[in-house]
Coordinates of C-alpha atoms in Angstrom, one line a residue:
M1 CA 1.2 -29.6 -11.4
T2 CA 1.9 -26.1 -12.3
A3 CA 4.3 -24.1 -10.1
A4 CA 2.7 -21.2 -8.2
R5 CA 3.8 -17.8 -9.6
E6 CA 5.8 -15.9 -7.0
D7 CA 5.0 -12.3 -6.4
V8 CA 7.6 -9.5 -6.5
Q9 CA 7.3 -7.8 -3.2
A10 CA 9.0 -5.4 -0.8
V11 CA 8.5 -5.2 3.0
A12 CA 9.4 -2.5 5.4
K13 CA 9.3 -3.6 9.0
F14 CA 9.1 -1.6 12.3
V15 CA 8.1 1.6 10.5
R16 CA 7.3 4.3 13.2
V17 CA 3.9 5.2 11.8
S18 CA 0.6 4.2 13.2
P19 CA -0.9 1.3 11.2
R20 CA -4.3 3.0 11.0
K21 CA -2.8 6.1 9.4
A22 CA -0.7 4.1 7.0
R23 CA -3.7 2.1 5.8
L24 CA -5.4 5.4 4.8
V25 CA -2.6 6.0 2.4
A26 CA -2.2 2.4 1.3
D27 CA -5.9 2.3 0.2
H28 CA -5.2 5.1 -2.4
I29 CA -2.7 3.1 -4.4
R30 CA -4.1 -0.4 -4.3
G31 CA -4.8 -1.7 -7.8
R32 CA -3.2 1.2 -9.6
S33 CA -0.3 1.3 -12.0
V34 CA 3.2 2.1 -10.6
P35 CA 3.5 5.5 -12.3
E36 CA 0.0 6.5 -11.1
A37 CA 0.8 5.3 -7.6
R38 CA 4.0 7.2 -7.5
S39 CA 2.3 10.4 -8.5
I40 CA -0.5 9.9 -5.9
L41 CA 2.1 9.3 -3.2
A42 CA 4.2 12.4 -4.3
F43 CA 1.2 14.6 -3.7
T44 CA -0.2 13.0 -0.6
P45 CA 0.6 15.3 2.4
R46 CA 0.9 12.5 5.0
A47 CA 4.0 11.2 6.7
A48 CA 3.0 7.6 5.9
A49 CA 3.1 8.4 2.1
R50 CA 6.9 8.9 2.3
E51 CA 7.3 5.5 3.9
I52 CA 5.0 3.8 1.5
E53 CA 6.8 5.5 -1.4
K54 CA 10.1 4.0 -0.2
V55 CA 8.6 0.5 -0.1
L56 CA 7.1 1.0 -3.6
R57 CA 10.5 2.1 -5.0
S58 CA 12.1 -1.0 -3.4
A59 CA 9.5 -3.3 -4.9
V60 CA 10.0 -1.9 -8.4
A61 CA 13.8 -2.3 -8.0
N62 CA 13.2 -5.9 -6.9
A63 CA 11.1 -6.5 -10.0
E64 CA 13.6 -4.9 -12.4
S65 CA 16.6 -6.6 -11.0
N66 CA 15.1 -10.1 -10.8
P67 CA 17.1 -12.3 -13.2
N68 CA 14.2 -14.6 -14.0
R69 CA 11.9 -11.6 -15.0
H70 CA 13.1 -8.6 -16.8
W71 CA 10.1 -6.4 -16.0
N72 CA 10.0 -2.7 -16.8
G73 CA 8.9 -0.6 -13.8
D74 CA 6.4 1.4 -15.8
E75 CA 4.5 -1.8 -16.9
L76 CA 3.7 -2.9 -13.3
Y77 CA 0.7 -2.4 -11.1
V78 CA 0.2 -2.6 -7.4
K79 CA -1.3 -6.1 -6.9
A80 CA -1.6 -5.9 -3.1
V81 CA -0.7 -3.5 -0.3
F82 CA -1.2 -4.3 3.3
V83 CA -0.2 -2.7 6.6
D84 CA 0.2 -5.0 9.6
D85 CA 0.6 -4.0 13.2
G86 CA 4.1 -4.1 14.5
P87 CA 5.2 -4.0 18.2
T88 CA 3.9 -1.1 20.3
I89 CA 6.5 0.9 22.2
K90 CA 5.0 2.0 25.6
R91 CA 6.1 5.1 27.3
W92 CA 4.9 7.1 30.4
R93 CA 4.1 10.8 30.7
A94 CA 4.0 12.5 34.1
R95 CA 0.6 14.1 34.9
A96 CA -0.7 16.2 37.8
R97 CA -0.8 14.9 41.4
G98 CA 1.8 12.3 40.9
R99 CA -0.1 10.3 38.3
V100 CA 1.0 9.0 34.9
N101 CA -0.6 8.5 31.5
R102 CA 0.5 5.9 29.0
I103 CA 1.8 6.9 25.6
F104 CA 1.6 4.2 22.8
K105 CA 4.1 4.6 20.0
R106 CA 2.7 2.3 17.4
T107 CA 4.7 0.7 14.6
C108 CA 3.7 -1.2 11.5
H109 CA 5.0 -3.5 8.8
I110 CA 4.2 -2.3 5.2
T111 CA 4.1 -4.9 2.3
I112 CA 3.7 -4.1 -1.4
K113 CA 3.3 -6.8 -4.0
L114 CA 3.6 -6.0 -7.7
D115 CA 2.6 -7.8 -10.9
Q116 CA 2.7 -7.0 -14.7
L117 CA 0.1 -4.7 -16.0
Q118 CA -1.2 -7.0 -18.8
D119 CA -2.7 -9.3 -16.1
V120 CA -5.1 -6.6 -14.9
R121 CA -8.7 -7.5 -15.2
P122 CA -11.3 -4.8 -15.6
A123 CA -13.1 -3.9 -12.4
A124 CA -16.6 -5.4 -11.8
G125 CA -19.3 -3.2 -13.2
S126 CA -17.1 -1.4 -15.8
S127 CA -17.9 -3.4 -18.9
P128 CA -18.8 -1.3 -22.0
A129 CA -22.2 -3.0 -22.3
R130 CA -23.1 -2.0 -18.8
R131 CA -22.1 1.6 -19.3
S132 CA -24.3 1.9 -22.4
R133 CA -27.3 0.5 -20.5
R134 CA -26.8 3.2 -17.9
K135 CA -26.7 5.9 -20.5
K136 CA -29.9 4.6 -22.1
A137 CA -31.7 4.5 -18.7
V138 CA -30.6 8.1 -18.0
N139 CA -31.6 9.4 -21.4
A140 CA -35.0 7.7 -21.4

């Protein structure tokens, strides 16, 4: 039997960002190389981008400092990014006529897994033969 290859990952727990908002940012970097993901996060004007960038930096540091693998940070890609729901902090806000409204302060757990760039397979539908067929159909 072959041993399962362990992923290099980093996890940030109890991040005070809504999971729904963090997933919007996480979708932008999934499957991209680490330098490309860093530049995308640097120019994304959302609060969740700062938190995801911290986790990405941590995952790259984990990969570079792992004694079993001497990976270079620029030769990695984002294999998986997922944002799970954390516990919800519940607060109350006073309203008119003695009533109250609930305020949900949602948290999330952000996980990023990295792998070496040479293992990347081309995306479905992007083979050179398929591209040439499209051009012929358009030109005809």
